[in-house]
Short mmCIF file of C-alpha atoms and ligand atoms in Angstrom, two decimals:
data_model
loop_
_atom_site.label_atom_id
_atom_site.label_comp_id
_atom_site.label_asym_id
_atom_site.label_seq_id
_atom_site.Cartn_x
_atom_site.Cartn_y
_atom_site.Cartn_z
CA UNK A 246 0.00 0.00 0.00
CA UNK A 247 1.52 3.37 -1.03
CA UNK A 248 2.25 5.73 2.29
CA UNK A 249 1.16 8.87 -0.59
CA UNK A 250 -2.30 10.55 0.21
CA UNK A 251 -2.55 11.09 -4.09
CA UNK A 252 -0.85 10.45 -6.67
CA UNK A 253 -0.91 12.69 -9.43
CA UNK A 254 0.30 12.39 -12.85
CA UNK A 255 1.66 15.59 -14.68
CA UNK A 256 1.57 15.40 -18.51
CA UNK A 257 4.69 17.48 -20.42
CA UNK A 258 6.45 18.41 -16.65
CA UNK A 259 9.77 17.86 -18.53
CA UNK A 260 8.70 21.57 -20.21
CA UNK A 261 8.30 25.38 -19.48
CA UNK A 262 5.66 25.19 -17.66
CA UNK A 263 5.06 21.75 -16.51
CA UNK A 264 8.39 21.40 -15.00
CA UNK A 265 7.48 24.64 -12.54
CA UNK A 266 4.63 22.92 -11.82
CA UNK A 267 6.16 19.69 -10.82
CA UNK A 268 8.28 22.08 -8.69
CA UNK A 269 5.84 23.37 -7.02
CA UNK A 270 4.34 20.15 -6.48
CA UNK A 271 6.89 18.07 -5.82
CA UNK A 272 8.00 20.44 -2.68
CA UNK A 273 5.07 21.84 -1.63
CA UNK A 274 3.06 18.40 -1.24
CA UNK A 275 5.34 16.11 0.09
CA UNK A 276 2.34 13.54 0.89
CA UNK A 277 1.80 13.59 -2.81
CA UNK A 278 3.61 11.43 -5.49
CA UNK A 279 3.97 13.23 -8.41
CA UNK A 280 4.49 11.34 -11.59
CA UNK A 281 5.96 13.22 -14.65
CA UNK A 282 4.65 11.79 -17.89
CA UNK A 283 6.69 13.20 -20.77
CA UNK A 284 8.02 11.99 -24.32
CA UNK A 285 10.94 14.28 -24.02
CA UNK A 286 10.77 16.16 -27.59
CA UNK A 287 12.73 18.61 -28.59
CA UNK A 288 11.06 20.87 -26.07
CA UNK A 289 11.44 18.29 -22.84
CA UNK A 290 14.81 18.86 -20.70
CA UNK A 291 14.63 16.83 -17.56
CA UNK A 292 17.67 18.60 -16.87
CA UNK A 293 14.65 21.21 -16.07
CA UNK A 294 13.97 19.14 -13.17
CA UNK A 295 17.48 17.98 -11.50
CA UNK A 296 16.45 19.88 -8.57
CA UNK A 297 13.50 17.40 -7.69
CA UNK A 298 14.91 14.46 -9.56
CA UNK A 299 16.40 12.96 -5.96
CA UNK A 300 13.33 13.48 -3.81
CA UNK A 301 11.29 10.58 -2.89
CA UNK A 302 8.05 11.80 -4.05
CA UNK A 303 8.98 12.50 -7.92
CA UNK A 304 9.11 9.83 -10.67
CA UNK A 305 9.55 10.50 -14.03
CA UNK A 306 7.72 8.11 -16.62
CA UNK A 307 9.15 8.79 -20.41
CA UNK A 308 5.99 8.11 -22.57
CA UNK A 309 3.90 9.47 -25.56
CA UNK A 310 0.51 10.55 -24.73
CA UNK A 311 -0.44 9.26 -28.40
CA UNK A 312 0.38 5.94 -27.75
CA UNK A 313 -2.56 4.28 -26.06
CA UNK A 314 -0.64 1.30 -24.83
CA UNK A 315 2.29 2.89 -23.22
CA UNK A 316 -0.97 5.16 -21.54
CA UNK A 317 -2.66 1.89 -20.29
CA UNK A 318 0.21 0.65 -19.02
CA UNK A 319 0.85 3.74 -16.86
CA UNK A 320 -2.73 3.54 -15.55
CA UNK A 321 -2.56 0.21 -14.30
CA UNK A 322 0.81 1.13 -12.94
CA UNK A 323 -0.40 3.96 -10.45
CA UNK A 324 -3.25 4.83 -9.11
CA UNK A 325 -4.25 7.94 -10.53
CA UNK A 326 -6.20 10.53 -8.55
CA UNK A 327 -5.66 13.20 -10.27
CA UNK A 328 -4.34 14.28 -13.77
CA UNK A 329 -2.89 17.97 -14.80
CA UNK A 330 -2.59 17.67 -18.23
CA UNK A 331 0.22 20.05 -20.05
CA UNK A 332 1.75 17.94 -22.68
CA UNK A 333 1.23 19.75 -25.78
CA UNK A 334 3.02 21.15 -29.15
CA UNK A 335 3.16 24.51 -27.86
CA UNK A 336 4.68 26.88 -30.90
CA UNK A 337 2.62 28.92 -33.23
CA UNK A 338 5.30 29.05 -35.87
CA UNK A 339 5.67 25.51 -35.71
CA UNK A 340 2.23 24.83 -36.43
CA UNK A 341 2.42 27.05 -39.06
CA UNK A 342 4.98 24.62 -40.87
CA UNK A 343 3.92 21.07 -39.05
CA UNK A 344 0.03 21.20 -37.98
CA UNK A 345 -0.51 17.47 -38.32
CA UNK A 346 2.36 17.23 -35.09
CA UNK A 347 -0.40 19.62 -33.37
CA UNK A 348 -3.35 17.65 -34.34
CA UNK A 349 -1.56 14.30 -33.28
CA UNK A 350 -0.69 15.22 -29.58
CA UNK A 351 -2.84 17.80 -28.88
CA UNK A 352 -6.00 16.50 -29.94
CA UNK A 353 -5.08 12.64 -30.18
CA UNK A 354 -3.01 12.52 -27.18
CA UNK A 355 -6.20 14.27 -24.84
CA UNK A 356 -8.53 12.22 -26.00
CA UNK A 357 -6.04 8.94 -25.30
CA UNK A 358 -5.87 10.23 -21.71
CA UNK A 359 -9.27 10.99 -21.70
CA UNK A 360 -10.30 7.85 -22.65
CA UNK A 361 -7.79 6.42 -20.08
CA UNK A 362 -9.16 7.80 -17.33
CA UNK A 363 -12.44 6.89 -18.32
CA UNK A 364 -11.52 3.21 -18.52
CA UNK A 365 -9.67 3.00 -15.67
CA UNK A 366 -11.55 5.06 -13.09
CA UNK A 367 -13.90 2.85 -11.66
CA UNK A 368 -15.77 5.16 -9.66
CA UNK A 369 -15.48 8.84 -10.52
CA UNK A 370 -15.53 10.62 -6.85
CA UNK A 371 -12.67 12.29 -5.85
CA UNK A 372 -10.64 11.88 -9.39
CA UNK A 373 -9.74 15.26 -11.74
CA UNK A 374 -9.01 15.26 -15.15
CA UNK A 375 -7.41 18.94 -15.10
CA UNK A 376 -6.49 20.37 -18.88
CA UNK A 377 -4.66 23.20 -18.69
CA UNK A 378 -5.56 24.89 -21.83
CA UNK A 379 -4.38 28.50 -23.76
CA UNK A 380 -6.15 32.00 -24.06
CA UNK A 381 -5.22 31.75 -27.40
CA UNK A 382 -8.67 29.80 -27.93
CA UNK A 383 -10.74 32.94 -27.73
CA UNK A 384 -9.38 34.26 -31.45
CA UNK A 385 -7.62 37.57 -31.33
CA UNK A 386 -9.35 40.83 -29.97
CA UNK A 387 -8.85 44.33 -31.56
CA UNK A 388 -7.97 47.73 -29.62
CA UNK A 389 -10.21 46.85 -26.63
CA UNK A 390 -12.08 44.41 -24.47
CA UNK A 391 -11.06 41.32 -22.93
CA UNK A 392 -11.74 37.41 -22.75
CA UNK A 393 -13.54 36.22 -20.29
CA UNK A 394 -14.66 32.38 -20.04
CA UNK A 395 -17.99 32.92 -21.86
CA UNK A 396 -15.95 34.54 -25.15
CA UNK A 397 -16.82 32.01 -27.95
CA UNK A 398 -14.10 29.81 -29.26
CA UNK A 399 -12.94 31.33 -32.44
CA UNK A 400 -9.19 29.91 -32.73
CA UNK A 401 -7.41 31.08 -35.97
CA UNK A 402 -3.87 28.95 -36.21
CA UNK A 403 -3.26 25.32 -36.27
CA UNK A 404 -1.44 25.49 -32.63
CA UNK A 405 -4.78 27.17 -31.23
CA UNK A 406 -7.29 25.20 -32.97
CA UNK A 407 -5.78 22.09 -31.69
CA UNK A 408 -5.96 23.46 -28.15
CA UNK A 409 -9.34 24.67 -28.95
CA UNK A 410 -10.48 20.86 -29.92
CA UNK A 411 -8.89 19.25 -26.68
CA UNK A 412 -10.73 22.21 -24.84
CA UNK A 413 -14.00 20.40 -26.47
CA UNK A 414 -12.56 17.17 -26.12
CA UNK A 415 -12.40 17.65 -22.33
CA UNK A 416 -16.22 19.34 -21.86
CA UNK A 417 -17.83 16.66 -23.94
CA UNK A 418 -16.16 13.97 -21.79
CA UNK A 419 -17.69 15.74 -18.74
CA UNK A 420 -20.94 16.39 -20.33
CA UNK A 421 -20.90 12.98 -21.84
CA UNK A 422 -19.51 10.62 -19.33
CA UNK A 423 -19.49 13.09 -15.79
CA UNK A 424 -15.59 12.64 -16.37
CA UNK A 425 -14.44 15.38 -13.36
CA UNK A 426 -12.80 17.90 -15.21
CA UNK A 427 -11.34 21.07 -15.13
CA UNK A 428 -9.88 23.40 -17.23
CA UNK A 429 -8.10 26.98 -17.71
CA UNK A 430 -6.83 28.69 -20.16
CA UNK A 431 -3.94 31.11 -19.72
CA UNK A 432 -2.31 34.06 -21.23
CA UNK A 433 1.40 34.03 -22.24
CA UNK A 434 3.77 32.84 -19.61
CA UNK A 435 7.57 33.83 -19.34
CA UNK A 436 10.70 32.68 -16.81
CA UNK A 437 13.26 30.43 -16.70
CA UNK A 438 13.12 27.42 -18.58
CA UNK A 439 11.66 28.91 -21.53
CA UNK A 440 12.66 26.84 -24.96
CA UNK A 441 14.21 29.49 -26.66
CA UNK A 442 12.10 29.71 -29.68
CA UNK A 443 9.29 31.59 -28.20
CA UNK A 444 9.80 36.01 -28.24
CA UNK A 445 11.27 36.79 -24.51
CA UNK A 446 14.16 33.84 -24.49
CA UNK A 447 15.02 34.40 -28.34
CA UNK A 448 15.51 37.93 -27.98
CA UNK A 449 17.32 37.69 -24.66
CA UNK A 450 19.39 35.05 -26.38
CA UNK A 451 19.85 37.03 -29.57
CA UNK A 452 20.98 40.19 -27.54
CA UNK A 453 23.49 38.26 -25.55
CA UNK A 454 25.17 36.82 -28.64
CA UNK A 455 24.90 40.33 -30.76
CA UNK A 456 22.53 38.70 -33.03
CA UNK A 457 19.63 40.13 -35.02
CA UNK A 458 16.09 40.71 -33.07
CA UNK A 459 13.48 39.55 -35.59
CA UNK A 460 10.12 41.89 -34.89
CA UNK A 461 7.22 40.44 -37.25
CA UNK A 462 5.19 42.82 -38.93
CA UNK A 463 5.18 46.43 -37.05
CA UNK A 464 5.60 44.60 -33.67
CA UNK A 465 2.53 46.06 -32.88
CA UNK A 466 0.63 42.94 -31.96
CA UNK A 467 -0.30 42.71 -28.03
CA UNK A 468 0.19 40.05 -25.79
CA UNK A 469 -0.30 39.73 -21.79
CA UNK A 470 2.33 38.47 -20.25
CA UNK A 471 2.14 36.20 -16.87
CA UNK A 472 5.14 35.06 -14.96
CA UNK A 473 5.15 30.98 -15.03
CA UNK A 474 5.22 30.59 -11.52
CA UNK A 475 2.31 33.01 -11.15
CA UNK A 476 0.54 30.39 -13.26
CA UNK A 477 2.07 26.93 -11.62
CA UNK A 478 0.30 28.99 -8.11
CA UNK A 479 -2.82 29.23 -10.24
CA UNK A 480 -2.55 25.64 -11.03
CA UNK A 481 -2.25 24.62 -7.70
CA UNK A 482 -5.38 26.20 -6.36
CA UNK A 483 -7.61 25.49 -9.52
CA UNK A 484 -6.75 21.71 -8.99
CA UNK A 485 -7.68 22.02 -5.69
CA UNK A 486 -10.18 23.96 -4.97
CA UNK A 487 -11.53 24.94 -8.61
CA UNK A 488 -15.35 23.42 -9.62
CA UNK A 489 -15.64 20.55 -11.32
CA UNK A 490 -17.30 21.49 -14.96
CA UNK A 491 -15.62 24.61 -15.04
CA UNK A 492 -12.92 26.82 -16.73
CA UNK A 493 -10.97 29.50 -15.16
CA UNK A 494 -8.87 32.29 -16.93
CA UNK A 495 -5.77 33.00 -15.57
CA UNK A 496 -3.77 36.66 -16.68
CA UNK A 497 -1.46 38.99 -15.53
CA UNK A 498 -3.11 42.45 -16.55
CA UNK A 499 -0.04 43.18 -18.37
CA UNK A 500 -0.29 44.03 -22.03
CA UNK A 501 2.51 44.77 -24.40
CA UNK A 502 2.99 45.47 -27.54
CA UNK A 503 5.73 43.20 -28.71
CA UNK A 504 8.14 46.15 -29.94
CA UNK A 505 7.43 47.82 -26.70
CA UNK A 506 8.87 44.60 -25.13
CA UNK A 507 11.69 44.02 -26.88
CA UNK A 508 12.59 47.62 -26.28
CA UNK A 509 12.44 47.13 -22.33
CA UNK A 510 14.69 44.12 -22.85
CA UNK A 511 17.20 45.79 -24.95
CA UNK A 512 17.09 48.36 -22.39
CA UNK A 513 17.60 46.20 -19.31
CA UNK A 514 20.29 43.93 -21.60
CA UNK A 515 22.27 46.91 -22.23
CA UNK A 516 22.67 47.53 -18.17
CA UNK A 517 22.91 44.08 -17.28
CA UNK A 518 25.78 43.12 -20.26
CA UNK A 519 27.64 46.68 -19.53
CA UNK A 520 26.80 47.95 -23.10
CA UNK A 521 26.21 51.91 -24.17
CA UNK A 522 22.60 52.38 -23.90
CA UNK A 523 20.97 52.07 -27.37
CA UNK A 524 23.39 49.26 -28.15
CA UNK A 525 20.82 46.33 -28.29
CA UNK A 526 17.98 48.23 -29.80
CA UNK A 527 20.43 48.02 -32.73
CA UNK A 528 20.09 44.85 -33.39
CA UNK A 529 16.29 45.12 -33.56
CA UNK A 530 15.30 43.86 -37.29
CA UNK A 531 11.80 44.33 -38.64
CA UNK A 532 10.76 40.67 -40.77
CA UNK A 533 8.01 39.19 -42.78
CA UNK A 534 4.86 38.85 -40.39
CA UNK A 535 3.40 35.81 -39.23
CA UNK A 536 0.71 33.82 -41.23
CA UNK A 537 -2.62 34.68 -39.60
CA UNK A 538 -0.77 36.74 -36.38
CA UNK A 539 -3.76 37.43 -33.96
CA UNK A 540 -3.47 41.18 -33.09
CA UNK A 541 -4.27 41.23 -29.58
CA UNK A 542 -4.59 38.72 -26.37
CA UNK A 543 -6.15 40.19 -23.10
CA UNK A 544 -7.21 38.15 -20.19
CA UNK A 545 -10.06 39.22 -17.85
CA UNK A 546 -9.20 36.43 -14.58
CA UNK A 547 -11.86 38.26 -12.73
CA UNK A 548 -13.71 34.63 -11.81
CA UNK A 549 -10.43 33.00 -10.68
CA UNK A 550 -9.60 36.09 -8.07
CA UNK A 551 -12.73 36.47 -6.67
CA UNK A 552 -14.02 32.69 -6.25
CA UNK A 553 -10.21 31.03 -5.90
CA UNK A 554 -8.61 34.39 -4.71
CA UNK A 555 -5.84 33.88 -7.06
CA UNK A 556 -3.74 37.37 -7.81
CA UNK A 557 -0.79 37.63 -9.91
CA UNK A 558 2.38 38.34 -7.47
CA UNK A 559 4.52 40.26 -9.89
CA UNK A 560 5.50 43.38 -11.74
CA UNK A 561 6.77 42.51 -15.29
CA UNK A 562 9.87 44.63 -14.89
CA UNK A 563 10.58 42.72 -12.01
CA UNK A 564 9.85 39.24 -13.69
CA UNK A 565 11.88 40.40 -16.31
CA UNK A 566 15.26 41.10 -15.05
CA UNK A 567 14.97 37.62 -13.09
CA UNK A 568 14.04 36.23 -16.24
CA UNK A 569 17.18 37.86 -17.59
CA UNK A 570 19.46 37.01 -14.91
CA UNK A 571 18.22 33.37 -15.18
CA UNK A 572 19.17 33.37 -19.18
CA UNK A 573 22.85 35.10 -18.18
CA UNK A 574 23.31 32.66 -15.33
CA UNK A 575 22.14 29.40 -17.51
CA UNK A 576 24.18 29.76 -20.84
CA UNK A 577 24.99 25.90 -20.96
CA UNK A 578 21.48 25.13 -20.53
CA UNK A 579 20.96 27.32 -23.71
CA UNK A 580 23.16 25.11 -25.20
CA UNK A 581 21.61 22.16 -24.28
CA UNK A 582 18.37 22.35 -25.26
CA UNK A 583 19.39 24.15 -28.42
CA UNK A 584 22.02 21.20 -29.67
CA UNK A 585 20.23 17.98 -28.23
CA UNK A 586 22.81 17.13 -25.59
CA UNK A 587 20.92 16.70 -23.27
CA UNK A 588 18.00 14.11 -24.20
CA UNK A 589 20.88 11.97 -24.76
CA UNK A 590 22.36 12.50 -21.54
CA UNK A 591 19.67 12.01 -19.42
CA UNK A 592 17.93 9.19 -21.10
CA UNK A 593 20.93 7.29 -21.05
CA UNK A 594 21.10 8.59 -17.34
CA UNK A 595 17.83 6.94 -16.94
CA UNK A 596 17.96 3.46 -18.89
CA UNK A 597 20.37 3.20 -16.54
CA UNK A 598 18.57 2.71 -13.63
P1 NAD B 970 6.55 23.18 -23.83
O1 NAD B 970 6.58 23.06 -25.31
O2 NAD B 970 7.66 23.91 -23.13
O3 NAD B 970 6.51 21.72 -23.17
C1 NAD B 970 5.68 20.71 -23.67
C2 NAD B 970 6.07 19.41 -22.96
O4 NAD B 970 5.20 18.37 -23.47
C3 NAD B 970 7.50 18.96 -23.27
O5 NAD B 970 8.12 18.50 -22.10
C4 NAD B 970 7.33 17.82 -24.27
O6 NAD B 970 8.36 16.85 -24.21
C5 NAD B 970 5.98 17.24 -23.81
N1 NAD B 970 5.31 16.52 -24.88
C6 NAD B 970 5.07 16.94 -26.14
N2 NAD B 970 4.44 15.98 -26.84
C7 NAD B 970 4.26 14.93 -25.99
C8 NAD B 970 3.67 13.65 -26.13
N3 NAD B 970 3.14 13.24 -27.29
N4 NAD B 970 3.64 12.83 -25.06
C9 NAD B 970 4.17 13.22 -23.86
N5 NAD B 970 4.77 14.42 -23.69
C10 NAD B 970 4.81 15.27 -24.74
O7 NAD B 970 5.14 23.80 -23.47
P2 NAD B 970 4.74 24.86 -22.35
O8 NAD B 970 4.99 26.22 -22.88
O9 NAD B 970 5.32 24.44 -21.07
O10 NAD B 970 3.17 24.66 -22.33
C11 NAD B 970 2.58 23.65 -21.49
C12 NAD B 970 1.08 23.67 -21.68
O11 NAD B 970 0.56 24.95 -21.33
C13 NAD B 970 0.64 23.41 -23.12
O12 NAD B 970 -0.52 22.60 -23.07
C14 NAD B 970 0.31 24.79 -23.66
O13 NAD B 970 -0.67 24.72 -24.65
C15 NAD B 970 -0.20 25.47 -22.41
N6 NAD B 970 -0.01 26.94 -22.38
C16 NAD B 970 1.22 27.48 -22.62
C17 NAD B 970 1.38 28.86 -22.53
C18 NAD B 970 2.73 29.50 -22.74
O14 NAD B 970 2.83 30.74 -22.71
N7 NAD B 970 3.81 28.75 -22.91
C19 NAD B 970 0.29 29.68 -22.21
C20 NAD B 970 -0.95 29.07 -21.97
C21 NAD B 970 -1.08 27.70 -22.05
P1 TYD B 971 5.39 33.65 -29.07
O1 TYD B 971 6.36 33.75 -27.95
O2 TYD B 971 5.68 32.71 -30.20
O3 TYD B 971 3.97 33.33 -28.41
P2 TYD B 971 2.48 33.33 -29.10
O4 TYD B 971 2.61 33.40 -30.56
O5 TYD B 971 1.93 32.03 -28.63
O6 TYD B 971 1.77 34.51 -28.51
O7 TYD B 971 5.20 35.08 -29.72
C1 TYD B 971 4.78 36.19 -28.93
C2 TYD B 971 4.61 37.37 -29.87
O8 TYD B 971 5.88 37.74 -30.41
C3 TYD B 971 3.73 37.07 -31.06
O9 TYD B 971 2.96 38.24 -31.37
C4 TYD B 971 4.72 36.80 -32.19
C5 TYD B 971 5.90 37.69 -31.83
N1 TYD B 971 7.23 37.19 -32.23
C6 TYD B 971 8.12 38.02 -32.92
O10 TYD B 971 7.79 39.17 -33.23
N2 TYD B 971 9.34 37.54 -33.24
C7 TYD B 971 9.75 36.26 -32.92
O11 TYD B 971 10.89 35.86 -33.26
C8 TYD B 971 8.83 35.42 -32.20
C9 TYD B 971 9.22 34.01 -31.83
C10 TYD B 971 7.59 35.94 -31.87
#
């Protein structure tokens, strides 16, 4: 008999965001055994998660979501109380060029665990099925107003409509079967451990290695930026205490236009690498504009601070030069993720065992 009040299996905790997650997890629930289910792509890094890798309450569990057998397996291997579901293809770009990748794992690889948990639960009381899900669901709003969790689905590139069809996925399963789900749907996160494709770690890359700052279009598309461990809190308490059925937005109330950002960065680059002020904006290089590039993302999280109490913790500036520092301090992990080393590395580390 396992000594763990719950055991909880975390989908895609080898990424950005899952692995602050499992962090928080991990340390903060000690009674819990957290199980990290990831296929390691190019955008899994367990050396993300060397930090929790020796504690007694973390095991890491390198499978596809896709794959329906290696899924069973896993279910009759622990007994699942509660899944947070992250695993996902998580670039726009990349969708751009690959969407089937998108369709298989985010749509296929829900509705495997879906189905999973369906099988497997016997009874349904006290299990979760929590998806955590993207704002970028809602379509793209203009000058003004906000999305708020009645805003109809309108999703406009391959990476959101496949969100937008596991958001479905999850409902119908509720709806359908009383599955006990949950789900939220987030704004853009930023903080250590981002893959450096995505804007803030590219351009803080970029500047530290004097290389152009591509800027699509005018740069003046909007986005609202959350810091990830603002969102792993927000994960915490919606798995606990959110209602089953439900979905919960979760947003900083920070908007920027994207030139606007990269500005601030160049700006805090500049003092942090000893350059002359105005050096990094330099590099700044307007390029061809995204296929379909939603103009503006703004999240009202008015339901998750007044029934959860959920608040975001900090100012962006702040965020941002720990971001920074993070990216100056972590070079080799830069070079990690970017060359491959390290799947290698650590799945040999782990066939080992
Ligand atoms: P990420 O790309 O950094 O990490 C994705 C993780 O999923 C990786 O560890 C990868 O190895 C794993 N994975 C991918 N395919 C898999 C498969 N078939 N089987 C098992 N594991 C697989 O993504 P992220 O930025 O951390 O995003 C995590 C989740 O949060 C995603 O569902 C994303 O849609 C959502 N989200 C992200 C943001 C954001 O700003 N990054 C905002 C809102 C919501
Ligand atoms: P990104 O980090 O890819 O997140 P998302 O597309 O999911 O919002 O991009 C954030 C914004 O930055 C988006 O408007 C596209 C823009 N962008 C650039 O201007 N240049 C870049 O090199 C990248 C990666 C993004």
């Amino acid at each position: 008999m396992s000594t763990y009040h719950k055991t909880i299996g975390i989908t895609g905790g080898a990424g950005f965001i899952g692995s602050h997650v499992i962090r928080l997890f991990v340390n903060k629930y000690p009674h819990y055994r957290i199980v990290n289910i990831d296929a390691l792509t190019y955008a899994g890094n367990l050396e993300n998660l060397k930090d929790v890798d020796p504690l007694p309450n973390y095991i890491f569990e390198h499978a596809d979501i896709c794959n329906e057998e290696q899924v069973a397996h896993l279910f009759s291997k622990y007994p699942f109380d509660g899944i947070i579901h992250l695993a996902a293809e998580s670039h726009v770009d990349r969708s751009i060029m690959d969407p089937l990748a998108f369709i298989r794992t985010n749509v296929l690889g829900t509705g495997v665990l879906l189905n999973a948990c369906k099988k497997s639960w016997k009874a349904f009381a006290n299990k979760l099925f929590y998806h955590i899900s993207t704002d970028e669901v809602y379509g793209s709003l203009g000058e003004t107003g906000f999305f708020t969790e009645t805003t109809p689905y309108d999703p406009r590139s391959p990476y959101s409509a496949s969100k937008a069809s596991s958001d479905h996925l999850v409902m119908a399963y509720h709806h359908t079967y009383g599955l006990p789900v949950v789900l939220s749907n987030c704004s853009n996160n930023y903080g250590s451990h981002h893959f450096p494709e995505k804007l803030i770690p590219l351009m803080i890359n970029n500047i530290i290695h004097n290389k152009p700052l591509p800027v699509y279009g005018k740069g003046e598309n909007v986005r609202d930026w959350l810091w990830v461990e603002d969102h792993a809190r927000a994960i915490d308490i919606i798995f606990h205490k959110g209602r089953k059925g439900e979905k919960y937005n979760i947003g900083g109330h920070n908007e920027w236009k994207n030139i606007d950002l990269v500005m601030l960065l160049c700006a805090i680059m500049d003092k942090k690498l000893d350059r002359a002020k105005g050096s990094s904006a330099k590099l700044i290089t307007y390029v061809k504009d995204r296929a379909g590039h939603d103009l503006r993302y703004a999240i009202d999280a008015a339901k998750l601070s007044t029934e959860l109490g959920w608040q975001p913790s900090l100012q962006f500036e702040e965020g941002l030069e720990k971001t920074v520092d993070w990216y100056l301090q972590n070079q080799d992990w830069v070079l990690h993720v970017t060359t491959g080393a390290y799947q290698q590395y650590y799945t040999d580390q782990y066939q080992k065992r």
